[in-house]
Amino acid sequence: AFFNLAPAWRLFIRSRRSL
């Protein structure tokens, strides 16, 4: 489960950093 969330979490942080 964590492995699958790993990519999503990274993308989420990247989006927040962009904001």
Short mmCIF file of C-alpha atoms in Angstrom, two decimals:
data_model
loop_
_atom_site.label_atom_id
_atom_site.label_comp_id
_atom_site.label_asym_id
_atom_site.label_seq_id
_atom_site.Cartn_x
_atom_site.Cartn_y
_atom_site.Cartn_z
CA ALA A 1 0.00 0.00 0.00
CA PHE A 2 2.76 2.42 0.95
CA PHE A 3 4.65 1.63 -2.24
CA ASN A 4 1.63 2.59 -4.30
CA LEU A 5 1.17 5.78 -2.30
CA ALA A 6 4.85 6.68 -2.54
CA PRO A 7 4.54 8.09 -6.10
CA ALA A 8 1.27 9.85 -5.33
CA TRP A 9 2.69 11.46 -2.17
CA ARG A 10 5.77 12.72 -4.03
CA LEU A 11 3.58 14.22 -6.72
CA PHE A 12 1.41 15.87 -4.07
CA ILE A 13 4.40 17.50 -2.37
CA ARG A 14 5.74 18.64 -5.73
CA SER A 15 2.41 20.28 -6.52
CA ARG A 16 2.32 21.99 -3.11
CA ARG A 17 5.89 23.26 -3.58
CA SER A 18 4.92 24.70 -6.94
CA LEU A 19 2.12 26.64 -5.27
#
